PDB file of C-alpha atoms and ligand atoms in Angstrom:
ATOM      1  CA  MET O  11      13.764 -16.968   4.352  1.00  0.00           C
ATOM      2  CA  MET O  12      16.959 -18.717   3.356  1.00  0.00           C
ATOM      3  CA  ASN O  13      14.989 -21.840   2.407  1.00  0.00           C
ATOM      4  CA  GLY O  14      12.275 -20.250   0.325  1.00  0.00           C
ATOM      5  CA  LEU O  15      10.058 -19.735   3.379  1.00  0.00           C
ATOM      6  CA  VAL O  16       7.880 -16.642   3.602  1.00  0.00           C
ATOM      7  CA  VAL O  17       7.549 -14.533   6.768  1.00  0.00           C
ATOM      8  CA  GLY O  18       5.884 -11.331   7.944  1.00  0.00           C
ATOM      9  CA  ILE O  19       8.114  -8.235   8.084  1.00  0.00           C
ATOM     10  CA  PRO O  20       7.526  -4.614   9.113  1.00  0.00           C
ATOM     11  CA  THR O  21       8.104  -1.675   6.799  1.00  0.00           C
ATOM     12  CA  GLU O  22       7.223   1.995   7.270  1.00  0.00           C
ATOM     13  CA  THR O  23       4.247   1.680   4.877  1.00  0.00           C
ATOM     14  CA  VAL O  24       2.440  -1.593   5.731  1.00  0.00           C
ATOM     15  CA  TYR O  25       3.574  -5.047   6.895  1.00  0.00           C
ATOM     16  CA  GLY O  26       4.929  -7.252   4.115  1.00  0.00           C
ATOM     17  CA  LEU O  27       4.799 -10.968   3.363  1.00  0.00           C
ATOM     18  CA  ALA O  28       8.439 -11.520   2.517  1.00  0.00           C
ATOM     19  CA  GLY O  29      10.349 -14.153   0.568  1.00  0.00           C
ATOM     20  CA  ASN O  30      13.546 -14.471  -1.490  1.00  0.00           C
ATOM     21  CA  ALA O  31      12.882 -12.418  -4.641  1.00  0.00           C
ATOM     22  CA  LEU O  32      15.334 -14.525  -6.671  1.00  0.00           C
ATOM     23  CA  ASN O  33      13.651 -17.797  -5.759  1.00  0.00           C
ATOM     24  CA  GLU O  34      10.591 -18.851  -7.778  1.00  0.00           C
ATOM     25  CA  ASP O  35       9.342 -21.223  -5.085  1.00  0.00           C
ATOM     26  CA  ALA O  36       9.286 -18.410  -2.544  1.00  0.00           C
ATOM     27  CA  ALA O  37       7.303 -16.278  -4.991  1.00  0.00           C
ATOM     28  CA  ILE O  38       4.822 -19.118  -5.553  1.00  0.00           C
ATOM     29  CA  GLN O  39       4.414 -19.372  -1.767  1.00  0.00           C
ATOM     30  CA  ILE O  40       3.719 -15.639  -1.480  1.00  0.00           C
ATOM     31  CA  PHE O  41       0.979 -15.761  -4.122  1.00  0.00           C
ATOM     32  CA  SER O  42      -0.534 -18.808  -2.479  1.00  0.00           C
ATOM     33  CA  VAL O  43      -0.504 -17.494   1.137  1.00  0.00           C
ATOM     34  CA  LYS O  44      -2.127 -14.237  -0.014  1.00  0.00           C
ATOM     35  CA  ASN O  45      -4.442 -15.929  -2.469  1.00  0.00           C
ATOM     36  CA  ARG O  46      -3.148 -13.316  -4.881  1.00  0.00           C
ATOM     37  CA  PRO O  47      -3.718 -13.660  -8.639  1.00  0.00           C
ATOM     38  CA  HIS O  48      -0.526 -14.221 -10.601  1.00  0.00           C
ATOM     39  CA  PHE O  49      -1.181 -11.206 -12.823  1.00  0.00           C
ATOM     40  CA  ASP O  50      -0.513  -8.915  -9.827  1.00  0.00           C
ATOM     41  CA  PRO O  51       3.283  -8.341  -9.686  1.00  0.00           C
ATOM     42  CA  LEU O  52       5.314  -8.088  -6.450  1.00  0.00           C
ATOM     43  CA  ILE O  53       7.514  -5.255  -5.189  1.00  0.00           C
ATOM     44  CA  VAL O  54      11.174  -6.140  -4.568  1.00  0.00           C
ATOM     45  CA  HIS O  55      12.777  -4.709  -1.413  1.00  0.00           C
ATOM     46  CA  THR O  56      16.469  -4.082  -0.922  1.00  0.00           C
ATOM     47  CA  HIS O  57      18.746  -1.921   1.225  1.00  0.00           C
ATOM     48  CA  SER O  58      20.754   0.380  -1.052  1.00  0.00           C
ATOM     49  CA  ILE O  59      20.839   2.128  -4.413  1.00  0.00           C
ATOM     50  CA  THR O  60      23.926   0.087  -5.320  1.00  0.00           C
ATOM     51  CA  GLU O  61      21.863  -3.063  -4.739  1.00  0.00           C
ATOM     52  CA  ILE O  62      19.006  -1.757  -6.925  1.00  0.00           C
ATOM     53  CA  GLU O  63      21.498  -1.269  -9.748  1.00  0.00           C
ATOM     54  CA  LYS O  64      22.324  -4.983  -9.650  1.00  0.00           C
ATOM     55  CA  TYR O  65      18.773  -5.865 -10.697  1.00  0.00           C
ATOM     56  CA  VAL O  66      17.943  -3.238 -13.329  1.00  0.00           C
ATOM     57  CA  THR O  67      19.395  -2.470 -16.757  1.00  0.00           C
ATOM     58  CA  ALA O  68      19.027   1.327 -16.711  1.00  0.00           C
ATOM     59  CA  VAL O  69      18.151   4.197 -14.408  1.00  0.00           C
ATOM     60  CA  PRO O  70      16.563   7.270 -16.105  1.00  0.00           C
ATOM     61  CA  ASP O  71      17.809  10.661 -14.822  1.00  0.00           C
ATOM     62  CA  LYS O  72      14.558  11.419 -12.999  1.00  0.00           C
ATOM     63  CA  ALA O  73      14.629   7.992 -11.363  1.00  0.00           C
ATOM     64  CA  ARG O  74      18.145   8.732 -10.143  1.00  0.00           C
ATOM     65  CA  LEU O  75      17.021  12.048  -8.633  1.00  0.00           C
ATOM     66  CA  LEU O  76      14.056  10.400  -6.920  1.00  0.00           C
ATOM     67  CA  MET O  77      16.303   7.655  -5.545  1.00  0.00           C
ATOM     68  CA  GLN O  78      18.744  10.189  -4.141  1.00  0.00           C
ATOM     69  CA  HIS O  79      15.977  12.194  -2.449  1.00  0.00           C
ATOM     70  CA  PHE O  80      13.540   9.568  -1.278  1.00  0.00           C
ATOM     71  CA  MET O  81      15.307   6.255  -0.706  1.00  0.00           C
ATOM     72  CA  PRO O  82      14.954   4.725   1.780  1.00  0.00           C
ATOM     73  CA  GLY O  83      11.291   5.755   1.789  1.00  0.00           C
ATOM     74  CA  ALA O  84       7.729   5.172   0.622  1.00  0.00           C
ATOM     75  CA  LEU O  85       8.677   5.281  -3.053  1.00  0.00           C
ATOM     76  CA  THR O  86       8.644   2.342  -5.485  1.00  0.00           C
ATOM     77  CA  LEU O  87      10.242   2.743  -8.918  1.00  0.00           C
ATOM     78  CA  LEU O  88       9.383   0.651 -11.980  1.00  0.00           C
ATOM     79  CA  LEU O  89      12.663  -0.005 -13.820  1.00  0.00           C
ATOM     80  CA  LYS O  90      13.699  -2.339 -16.651  1.00  0.00           C
ATOM     81  CA  LYS O  91      14.671  -5.622 -15.044  1.00  0.00           C
ATOM     82  CA  LYS O  92      17.641  -7.918 -15.525  1.00  0.00           C
ATOM     83  CA  GLY O  93      17.116 -11.621 -16.195  1.00  0.00           C
ATOM     84  CA  MET O  94      17.921 -12.697 -12.628  1.00  0.00           C
ATOM     85  CA  ILE O  95      14.539 -11.331 -11.458  1.00  0.00           C
ATOM     86  CA  PRO O  96      12.142 -14.231 -12.145  1.00  0.00           C
ATOM     87  CA  ASP O  97       9.169 -13.525 -14.434  1.00  0.00           C
ATOM     88  CA  ILE O  98       6.757 -14.648 -11.731  1.00  0.00           C
ATOM     89  CA  ILE O  99       7.821 -11.639  -9.603  1.00  0.00           C
ATOM     90  CA  THR O 100       6.918  -9.155 -12.357  1.00  0.00           C
ATOM     91  CA  SER O 101       3.958 -11.111 -13.785  1.00  0.00           C
ATOM     92  CA  GLY O 102       5.905 -11.359 -17.034  1.00  0.00           C
ATOM     93  CA  LEU O 103       6.456  -7.591 -17.368  1.00  0.00           C
ATOM     94  CA  ASP O 104       9.889  -6.335 -18.413  1.00  0.00           C
ATOM     95  CA  THR O 105      10.004  -3.873 -15.507  1.00  0.00           C
ATOM     96  CA  VAL O 106      10.553  -4.649 -11.840  1.00  0.00           C
ATOM     97  CA  ALA O 107       8.988  -2.632  -9.019  1.00  0.00           C
ATOM     98  CA  ILE O 108      11.731  -1.936  -6.482  1.00  0.00           C
ATOM     99  CA  ARG O 109      12.122   0.078  -3.281  1.00  0.00           C
ATOM    100  CA  ILE O 110      14.176   0.557  -0.111  1.00  0.00           C
ATOM    101  CA  PRO O 111      11.900   0.412   2.935  1.00  0.00           C
ATOM    102  CA  ASN O 112      12.660   2.939   5.670  1.00  0.00           C
ATOM    103  CA  HIS O 113      12.440   0.685   8.699  1.00  0.00           C
ATOM    104  CA  PRO O 114      15.526   0.122  10.871  1.00  0.00           C
ATOM    105  CA  LEU O 115      14.821  -3.529  11.674  1.00  0.00           C
ATOM    106  CA  THR O 116      14.000  -4.452   8.091  1.00  0.00           C
ATOM    107  CA  LEU O 117      16.995  -2.569   6.697  1.00  0.00           C
ATOM    108  CA  GLN O 118      19.149  -4.554   9.106  1.00  0.00           C
ATOM    109  CA  LEU O 119      17.506  -7.769   7.889  1.00  0.00           C
ATOM    110  CA  LEU O 120      17.945  -6.833   4.216  1.00  0.00           C
ATOM    111  CA  ARG O 121      21.634  -6.058   4.788  1.00  0.00           C
ATOM    112  CA  ALA O 122      22.118  -9.449   6.402  1.00  0.00           C
ATOM    113  CA  LEU O 123      20.419 -11.449   3.620  1.00  0.00           C
ATOM    114  CA  PRO O 124      22.309 -12.413   0.464  1.00  0.00           C
ATOM    115  CA  PHE O 125      19.232 -11.700  -1.722  1.00  0.00           C
ATOM    116  CA  PRO O 126      16.505  -9.036  -2.186  1.00  0.00           C
ATOM    117  CA  VAL O 127      13.067  -9.715  -0.804  1.00  0.00           C
ATOM    118  CA  ALA O 128       9.671  -9.691  -2.543  1.00  0.00           C
ATOM    119  CA  ALA O 129       7.064  -8.417  -0.110  1.00  0.00           C
ATOM    120  CA  PRO O 130       3.457  -7.571  -0.946  1.00  0.00           C
ATOM    121  CA  SER O 131       1.203  -6.518   1.910  1.00  0.00           C
ATOM    122  CA  ALA O 132       0.765  -9.347   4.443  1.00  0.00           C
ATOM    123  CA  ASN O 133      -3.001  -9.758   4.099  1.00  0.00           C
ATOM    124  CA  PRO O 134      -5.383 -11.877   2.047  1.00  0.00           C
ATOM    125  CA  PHE O 135      -5.701 -10.368  -1.450  1.00  0.00           C
ATOM    126  CA  GLY O 136      -8.184  -7.482  -1.629  1.00  0.00           C
ATOM    127  CA  TYR O 137      -8.540  -6.960   2.150  1.00  0.00           C
ATOM    128  CA  ILE O 138      -7.300  -4.011   4.235  1.00  0.00           C
ATOM    129  CA  SER O 139      -3.487  -3.902   4.501  1.00  0.00           C
ATOM    130  CA  PRO O 140      -1.919  -4.681   7.929  1.00  0.00           C
ATOM    131  CA  THR O 141      -0.209  -1.908   9.883  1.00  0.00           C
ATOM    132  CA  THR O 142       0.716  -3.940  13.001  1.00  0.00           C
ATOM    133  CA  ALA O 143       2.195  -7.403  13.588  1.00  0.00           C
ATOM    134  CA  ALA O 144      -1.097  -8.310  15.315  1.00  0.00           C
ATOM    135  CA  HIS O 145      -3.024  -7.595  12.081  1.00  0.00           C
ATOM    136  CA  VAL O 146      -0.743 -10.038  10.263  1.00  0.00           C
ATOM    137  CA  PHE O 147      -1.099 -12.634  13.004  1.00  0.00           C
ATOM    138  CA  GLU O 148      -4.912 -12.423  12.999  1.00  0.00           C
ATOM    139  CA  GLN O 149      -5.124 -13.292   9.334  1.00  0.00           C
ATOM    140  CA  LEU O 150      -2.068 -15.345   8.455  1.00  0.00           C
ATOM    141  CA  HIS O 151      -0.829 -17.078  11.639  1.00  0.00           C
ATOM    142  CA  ASP O 152      -1.761 -20.527  10.378  1.00  0.00           C
ATOM    143  CA  LYS O 153       0.002 -19.961   7.056  1.00  0.00           C
ATOM    144  CA  ILE O 154       3.414 -18.490   7.980  1.00  0.00           C
ATOM    145  CA  PRO O 155       6.062 -19.595  10.505  1.00  0.00           C
ATOM    146  CA  TYR O 156       7.250 -16.182  11.698  1.00  0.00           C
ATOM    147  CA  ILE O 157       6.343 -12.490  11.976  1.00  0.00           C
ATOM    148  CA  LEU O 158       9.037  -9.924  12.739  1.00  0.00           C
ATOM    149  CA  ASP O 159       7.383  -7.360  15.033  1.00  0.00           C
ATOM    150  CA  GLY O 160       8.663  -3.863  14.287  1.00  0.00           C
ATOM    151  CA  GLY O 161       5.820  -1.959  15.960  1.00  0.00           C
ATOM    152  CA  ALA O 162       3.008  -0.050  14.247  1.00  0.00           C
ATOM    153  CA  THR O 163       3.973   1.274  10.819  1.00  0.00           C
ATOM    154  CA  THR O 164       4.801   4.982  10.758  1.00  0.00           C
ATOM    155  CA  VAL O 165       3.451   5.880   7.290  1.00  0.00           C
ATOM    156  CA  GLY O 166       0.460   3.525   7.186  1.00  0.00           C
ATOM    157  CA  VAL O 167      -0.377   3.472   3.456  1.00  0.00           C
ATOM    158  CA  GLU O 168       1.468   1.675   0.651  1.00  0.00           C
ATOM    159  CA  SER O 169       4.332   3.235  -1.297  1.00  0.00           C
ATOM    160  CA  THR O 170       3.860   5.690  -4.145  1.00  0.00           C
ATOM    161  CA  ILE O 171       4.668   3.924  -7.438  1.00  0.00           C
ATOM    162  CA  VAL O 172       6.485   5.828 -10.182  1.00  0.00           C
ATOM    163  CA  GLY O 173       7.282   4.431 -13.620  1.00  0.00           C
ATOM    164  CA  PHE O 174       8.907   5.939 -16.691  1.00  0.00           C
ATOM    165  CA  GLU O 175       7.815   6.435 -20.271  1.00  0.00           C
ATOM    166  CA  GLY O 176      11.152   7.195 -21.884  1.00  0.00           C
ATOM    167  CA  GLU O 177      12.581   9.866 -19.614  1.00  0.00           C
ATOM    168  CA  GLU O 178       9.172  11.016 -18.339  1.00  0.00           C
ATOM    169  CA  ALA O 179       7.958   9.966 -14.901  1.00  0.00           C
ATOM    170  CA  VAL O 180       4.378   8.707 -14.397  1.00  0.00           C
ATOM    171  CA  VAL O 181       2.764   8.091 -11.007  1.00  0.00           C
ATOM    172  CA  TYR O 182       0.849   4.777 -11.129  1.00  0.00           C
ATOM    173  CA  ARG O 183      -0.174   4.552  -7.482  1.00  0.00           C
ATOM    174  CA  LEU O 184      -0.764   7.323  -4.946  1.00  0.00           C
ATOM    175  CA  GLY O 185       0.885   6.430  -1.676  1.00  0.00           C
ATOM    176  CA  GLY O 186       2.986   7.363   1.313  1.00  0.00           C
ATOM    177  CA  LEU O 187       5.248   9.802  -0.547  1.00  0.00           C
ATOM    178  CA  ALA O 188       3.217  12.904  -1.504  1.00  0.00           C
ATOM    179  CA  ILE O 189       3.095  14.036  -5.149  1.00  0.00           C
ATOM    180  CA  GLU O 190       4.049  17.532  -3.998  1.00  0.00           C
ATOM    181  CA  GLU O 191       7.353  16.157  -2.695  1.00  0.00           C
ATOM    182  CA  ILE O 192       8.021  14.299  -5.933  1.00  0.00           C
ATOM    183  CA  GLU O 193       7.221  17.354  -8.045  1.00  0.00           C
ATOM    184  CA  ALA O 194       9.499  19.537  -5.922  1.00  0.00           C
ATOM    185  CA  VAL O 195      12.378  17.350  -7.135  1.00  0.00           C
ATOM    186  CA  ILE O 196      11.513  16.403 -10.748  1.00  0.00           C
ATOM    187  CA  GLY O 197       8.868  18.976 -11.728  1.00  0.00           C
ATOM    188  CA  LYS O 198       5.275  18.478 -12.909  1.00  0.00           C
ATOM    189  CA  THR O 199       4.514  14.772 -13.106  1.00  0.00           C
ATOM    190  CA  THR O 200       1.689  12.877 -14.829  1.00  0.00           C
ATOM    191  CA  ILE O 201      -0.610  10.885 -12.582  1.00  0.00           C
ATOM    192  CA  ASN O 202      -2.257   7.807 -14.097  1.00  0.00           C
ATOM    193  CA  VAL O 203      -3.893   5.848 -11.317  1.00  0.00           C
ATOM    194  CA  ASN O 204      -7.244   5.039 -12.835  1.00  0.00           C
ATOM    195  CA  ALA O 205      -6.492   2.526 -15.558  1.00  0.00           C
ATOM    196  CA  ALA O 206      -8.458  -0.119 -13.670  1.00  0.00           C
ATOM    197  CA  SER O 207      -8.994  -2.094 -16.835  1.00  0.00           C
ATOM    198  CA  ASN O 208      -5.247  -2.292 -17.420  1.00  0.00           C
ATOM    199  CA  PRO O 209      -4.021  -5.691 -16.252  1.00  0.00           C
ATOM    200  CA  LYS O 210      -0.479  -4.332 -16.187  1.00  0.00           C
ATOM    201  CA  THR O 211      -1.116  -2.418 -13.008  1.00  0.00           C
ATOM    202  CA  PRO O 212      -3.393  -4.427 -10.742  1.00  0.00           C
ATOM    203  CA  GLY O 213      -2.617  -2.300  -7.649  1.00  0.00           C
ATOM    204  CA  MET O 214      -4.955  -0.005  -9.481  1.00  0.00           C
ATOM    205  CA  LEU O 215      -7.807  -2.509  -9.322  1.00  0.00           C
ATOM    206  CA  LYS O 216     -11.034  -0.626  -8.736  1.00  0.00           C
ATOM    207  CA  SER O 217     -11.908  -2.725  -5.716  1.00  0.00           C
ATOM    208  CA  HIS O 218      -9.090  -3.194  -3.196  1.00  0.00           C
ATOM    209  CA  TYR O 219      -8.111  -2.466   0.407  1.00  0.00           C
ATOM    210  CA  ALA O 220     -11.700  -3.351   1.294  1.00  0.00           C
ATOM    211  CA  PRO O 221     -13.360  -4.267   4.603  1.00  0.00           C
ATOM    212  CA  VAL O 222     -15.905  -7.085   4.681  1.00  0.00           C
ATOM    213  CA  LYS O 223     -18.652  -4.604   5.534  1.00  0.00           C
ATOM    214  CA  ARG O 224     -19.987  -2.186   2.967  1.00  0.00           C
ATOM    215  CA  LEU O 225     -18.043   1.079   2.993  1.00  0.00           C
ATOM    216  CA  ILE O 226     -19.672   4.245   1.674  1.00  0.00           C
ATOM    217  CA  PHE O 227     -17.315   7.014   0.643  1.00  0.00           C
ATOM    218  CA  ASP O 228     -18.309  10.676   0.580  1.00  0.00           C
ATOM    219  CA  ASN O 229     -21.955  10.374  -0.464  1.00  0.00           C
ATOM    220  CA  LYS O 230     -24.292  12.911   1.115  1.00  0.00           C
ATOM    221  CA  THR O 231     -27.498  11.252  -0.068  1.00  0.00           C
ATOM    222  CA  GLU O 232     -26.431   7.930   1.436  1.00  0.00           C
ATOM    223  CA  LEU O 233     -25.319   9.627   4.653  1.00  0.00           C
ATOM    224  CA  ASP O 234     -28.729  11.321   5.045  1.00  0.00           C
ATOM    225  CA  ARG O 235     -30.423   7.999   4.388  1.00  0.00           C
ATOM    226  CA  LEU O 236     -28.223   6.274   6.993  1.00  0.00           C
ATOM    227  CA  LYS O 237     -28.923   8.994   9.589  1.00  0.00           C
ATOM    228  CA  ALA O 238     -32.652   8.423   9.110  1.00  0.00           C
ATOM    229  CA  SER O 239     -32.436   4.612   9.100  1.00  0.00           C
ATOM    230  CA  LYS O 240     -32.000   2.065  11.899  1.00  0.00           C
ATOM    231  CA  GLU O 241     -28.749   0.783  10.402  1.00  0.00           C
ATOM    232  CA  LYS O 242     -25.752   1.149  12.703  1.00  0.00           C
ATOM    233  CA  VAL O 243     -23.067   3.166  10.996  1.00  0.00           C
ATOM    234  CA  GLY O 244     -19.377   3.483  11.939  1.00  0.00           C
ATOM    235  CA  ILE O 245     -17.818   6.678  10.621  1.00  0.00           C
ATOM    236  CA  ILE O 246     -14.271   7.583   9.568  1.00  0.00           C
ATOM    237  CA  CYS O 247     -13.657  11.345   9.971  1.00  0.00           C
ATOM    238  CA  PHE O 248     -10.610  13.586   9.646  1.00  0.00           C
ATOM    239  CA  ASN O 249     -10.423  16.085  12.545  1.00  0.00           C
ATOM    240  CA  LYS O 250     -14.050  16.759  13.428  1.00  0.00           C
ATOM    241  CA  TYR O 251     -17.137  14.679  14.068  1.00  0.00           C
ATOM    242  CA  ILE O 252     -20.088  14.583  11.679  1.00  0.00           C
ATOM    243  CA  ASP O 253     -23.266  16.206  13.058  1.00  0.00           C
ATOM    244  CA  GLY O 254     -25.895  13.724  14.096  1.00  0.00           C
ATOM    245  CA  PRO O 255     -24.542  10.213  14.612  1.00  0.00           C
ATOM    246  CA  ASP O 256     -23.299   9.137  18.069  1.00  0.00           C
ATOM    247  CA  LYS O 257     -19.690  10.257  18.563  1.00  0.00           C
ATOM    248  CA  ASN O 258     -18.808   6.839  19.969  1.00  0.00           C
ATOM    249  CA  ALA O 259     -19.426   5.412  16.511  1.00  0.00           C
ATOM    250  CA  GLN O 260     -17.072   7.919  14.894  1.00  0.00           C
ATOM    251  CA  VAL O 261     -13.277   7.670  14.537  1.00  0.00           C
ATOM    252  CA  LEU O 262     -11.166  10.807  14.123  1.00  0.00           C
ATOM    253  CA  LEU O 263      -8.032   9.904  12.145  1.00  0.00           C
ATOM    254  CA  SER O 264      -6.217  13.046  13.328  1.00  0.00           C
ATOM    255  CA  SER O 265      -7.756  15.447  15.813  1.00  0.00           C
ATOM    256  CA  ARG O 266      -5.041  17.979  14.992  1.00  0.00           C
ATOM    257  CA  GLY O 267      -5.865  17.841  11.279  1.00  0.00           C
ATOM    258  CA  ASP O 268      -2.592  16.296  10.118  1.00  0.00           C
ATOM    259  CA  LEU O 269      -2.912  14.216   6.926  1.00  0.00           C
ATOM    260  CA  GLU O 270       0.211  12.178   7.688  1.00  0.00           C
ATOM    261  CA  GLU O 271      -1.218  11.206  11.053  1.00  0.00           C
ATOM    262  CA  ALA O 272      -4.551  10.399   9.378  1.00  0.00           C
ATOM    263  CA  ALA O 273      -2.837   8.107   6.827  1.00  0.00           C
ATOM    264  CA  LYS O 274      -1.040   6.324   9.630  1.00  0.00           C
ATOM    265  CA  HIS O 275      -4.339   5.527  11.381  1.00  0.00           C
ATOM    266  CA  LEU O 276      -6.507   4.813   8.320  1.00  0.00           C
ATOM    267  CA  PHE O 277      -6.195   1.021   7.940  1.00  0.00           C
ATOM    268  CA  ALA O 278      -6.372   0.295  11.679  1.00  0.00           C
ATOM    269  CA  ALA O 279      -9.567   2.381  11.893  1.00  0.00           C
ATOM    270  CA  MET O 280     -11.083   0.464   8.975  1.00  0.00           C
ATOM    271  CA  ARG O 281     -10.254  -2.827  10.702  1.00  0.00           C
ATOM    272  CA  THR O 282     -11.697  -1.677  14.026  1.00  0.00           C
ATOM    273  CA  LEU O 283     -14.964  -0.638  12.405  1.00  0.00           C
ATOM    274  CA  ASP O 284     -15.067  -3.832  10.344  1.00  0.00           C
ATOM    275  CA  ALA O 285     -14.730  -5.890  13.548  1.00  0.00           C
ATOM    276  CA  GLY O 286     -17.158  -3.754  15.608  1.00  0.00           C
ATOM    277  CA  ASP O 287     -20.943  -3.750  15.739  1.00  0.00           C
ATOM    278  CA  ALA O 288     -21.600  -1.294  12.899  1.00  0.00           C
ATOM    279  CA  ASP O 289     -23.661  -2.598   9.954  1.00  0.00           C
ATOM    280  CA  VAL O 290     -22.019  -0.252   7.503  1.00  0.00           C
ATOM    281  CA  ILE O 291     -18.976   2.049   7.391  1.00  0.00           C
ATOM    282  CA  TYR O 292     -19.103   5.636   6.153  1.00  0.00           C
ATOM    283  CA  ALA O 293     -15.963   7.662   5.323  1.00  0.00           C
ATOM    284  CA  ILE O 294     -15.678  11.374   4.568  1.00  0.00           C
ATOM    285  CA  ARG O 295     -13.491  12.697   1.733  1.00  0.00           C
ATOM    286  CA  PHE O 296     -10.129  14.065   2.896  1.00  0.00           C
ATOM    287  CA  PRO O 297      -8.473  17.205   1.483  1.00  0.00           C
ATOM    288  CA  GLU O 298      -6.982  16.396  -1.966  1.00  0.00           C
ATOM    289  CA  GLU O 299      -3.427  17.330  -1.007  1.00  0.00           C
ATOM    290  CA  GLY O 300      -0.391  15.619   0.500  1.00  0.00           C
ATOM    291  CA  LEU O 301      -1.273  12.181   1.852  1.00  0.00           C
ATOM    292  CA  GLY O 302      -4.967  13.114   1.640  1.00  0.00           C
ATOM    293  CA  ARG O 303      -4.845  11.939  -1.973  1.00  0.00           C
ATOM    294  CA  ALA O 304      -3.624   8.458  -1.042  1.00  0.00           C
ATOM    295  CA  ILE O 305      -6.251   8.267   1.727  1.00  0.00           C
ATOM    296  CA  ASN O 306      -9.043   9.168  -0.710  1.00  0.00           C
ATOM    297  CA  ASP O 307      -7.682   6.674  -3.245  1.00  0.00           C
ATOM    298  CA  ARG O 308      -7.794   3.837  -0.684  1.00  0.00           C
ATOM    299  CA  LEU O 309     -11.278   4.802   0.556  1.00  0.00           C
ATOM    300  CA  MET O 310     -12.585   4.987  -3.001  1.00  0.00           C
ATOM    301  CA  ARG O 311     -11.280   1.489  -3.820  1.00  0.00           C
ATOM    302  CA  ALA O 312     -12.517   0.176  -0.466  1.00  0.00           C
ATOM    303  CA  SER O 313     -15.994   1.455  -1.320  1.00  0.00           C
ATOM    304  CA  PHE O 314     -16.126  -0.168  -4.735  1.00  0.00           C
ATOM    305  CA  ARG O 315     -18.089  -3.373  -5.194  1.00  0.00           C
ATOM    306  CA  GLU O 316     -18.164  -5.343  -8.439  1.00  0.00           C
TER     307      GLU O 316
HETATM  308  P1  AMP L 406       1.789  -4.229  -3.196  1.00  0.00           P
HETATM  309  O1  AMP L 406       0.436  -4.879  -3.269  1.00  0.00           O
HETATM  310  O2  AMP L 406       1.880  -3.068  -2.268  1.00  0.00           O
HETATM  311  O3  AMP L 406       2.896  -5.207  -3.065  1.00  0.00           O
HETATM  312  O4  AMP L 406       2.036  -3.527  -4.605  1.00  0.00           O
HETATM  313  C1  AMP L 406       2.085  -4.250  -5.760  1.00  0.00           C
HETATM  314  C2  AMP L 406       1.623  -3.369  -6.861  1.00  0.00           C
HETATM  315  O5  AMP L 406       2.739  -2.768  -7.478  1.00  0.00           O
HETATM  316  C3  AMP L 406       0.943  -4.146  -7.964  1.00  0.00           C
HETATM  317  O6  AMP L 406      -0.403  -4.339  -7.669  1.00  0.00           O
HETATM  318  C4  AMP L 406       1.168  -3.248  -9.161  1.00  0.00           C
HETATM  319  O7  AMP L 406       0.186  -2.233  -9.221  1.00  0.00           O
HETATM  320  C5  AMP L 406       2.476  -2.581  -8.852  1.00  0.00           C
HETATM  321  N1  AMP L 406       3.561  -3.203  -9.603  1.00  0.00           N
HETATM  322  C6  AMP L 406       4.448  -4.094  -9.143  1.00  0.00           C
HETATM  323  N2  AMP L 406       5.304  -4.435 -10.126  1.00  0.00           N
HETATM  324  C7  AMP L 406       4.943  -3.753 -11.205  1.00  0.00           C
HETATM  325  C8  AMP L 406       5.426  -3.686 -12.529  1.00  0.00           C
HETATM  326  N3  AMP L 406       6.495  -4.364 -12.917  1.00  0.00           N
HETATM  327  N4  AMP L 406       4.772  -2.872 -13.379  1.00  0.00           N
HETATM  328  C9  AMP L 406       3.703  -2.159 -12.986  1.00  0.00           C
HETATM  329  N5  AMP L 406       3.199  -2.184 -11.753  1.00  0.00           N
HETATM  330  C10 AMP L 406       3.806  -2.966 -10.871  1.00  0.00           C
HETATM  331 MG1   MG L 407      -1.621  -5.118  -1.153  1.00  0.00          MG
END
């Protein structure tokens, strides 16, 4: 990474495609390896709150509280950036998205490097995010020189993104830190994750995190049609199987009904079904609480087709 190279790194959320966040050439490489449009800004990763303060001009009180409670962790804050963060990283916005990943190997790496690291998910733009080093290898091995293998990710969905309008916090992406946890620290918080037409927040693109196969999300009419048809369907369930279809074609994300465990297994299950012999993937809706919200958000975007 010292020479503007980009490499695969583990985090607790998903694997990242990492490069020097202060080096424009590294950023250009990241966009090109991912085939990511330049209007989609990158998240900067560093190892301490003191480091974050080097790259931002101000920290609102609620941001400070969130940092103290949840960093390192699956929380990204949008803060006003200093000039040393290149415009290409933020797609020209005056805020930078910044977080401290909670992964021992990556924290060690970040402490050893003399710069912060930009690291979007290590997958081609729009596809399912990688949660193992093998996922990264399958898709990017001919494009990057190195993947740091830190095992399967423990959280399994991307970070929760929180920005600020004045002193007020706004959640722009549901993710690995539950809203309930955020609200326990800073009180009732606005959620604005559906501005798909807003080019400022492309992580909110309607269609994202998608398998190649068609994915149908929580649609009883379609499910009945599929049960009656000859199409082979692979099914993503929470803790119990759907009546009817062969159980071998169904994946339980958490047999003990734990939403954190379900989030951890979500993307790998989507990949397995995408690679298997199903013609179409069906996913149930998860409970709208805790990480269930982030799971439903990803499944909804995965199901969307332009
Ligand atoms: P990821 O694909 O996990 O690296 O997340 C990147 C996402 O973070 C983008 O798609 C945006 O939604 C969001 N993001 C990054 N930087 C900013 C920013 N400065 N302002 C608003 N959203 C941002
Ligand atoms: Mg991504």
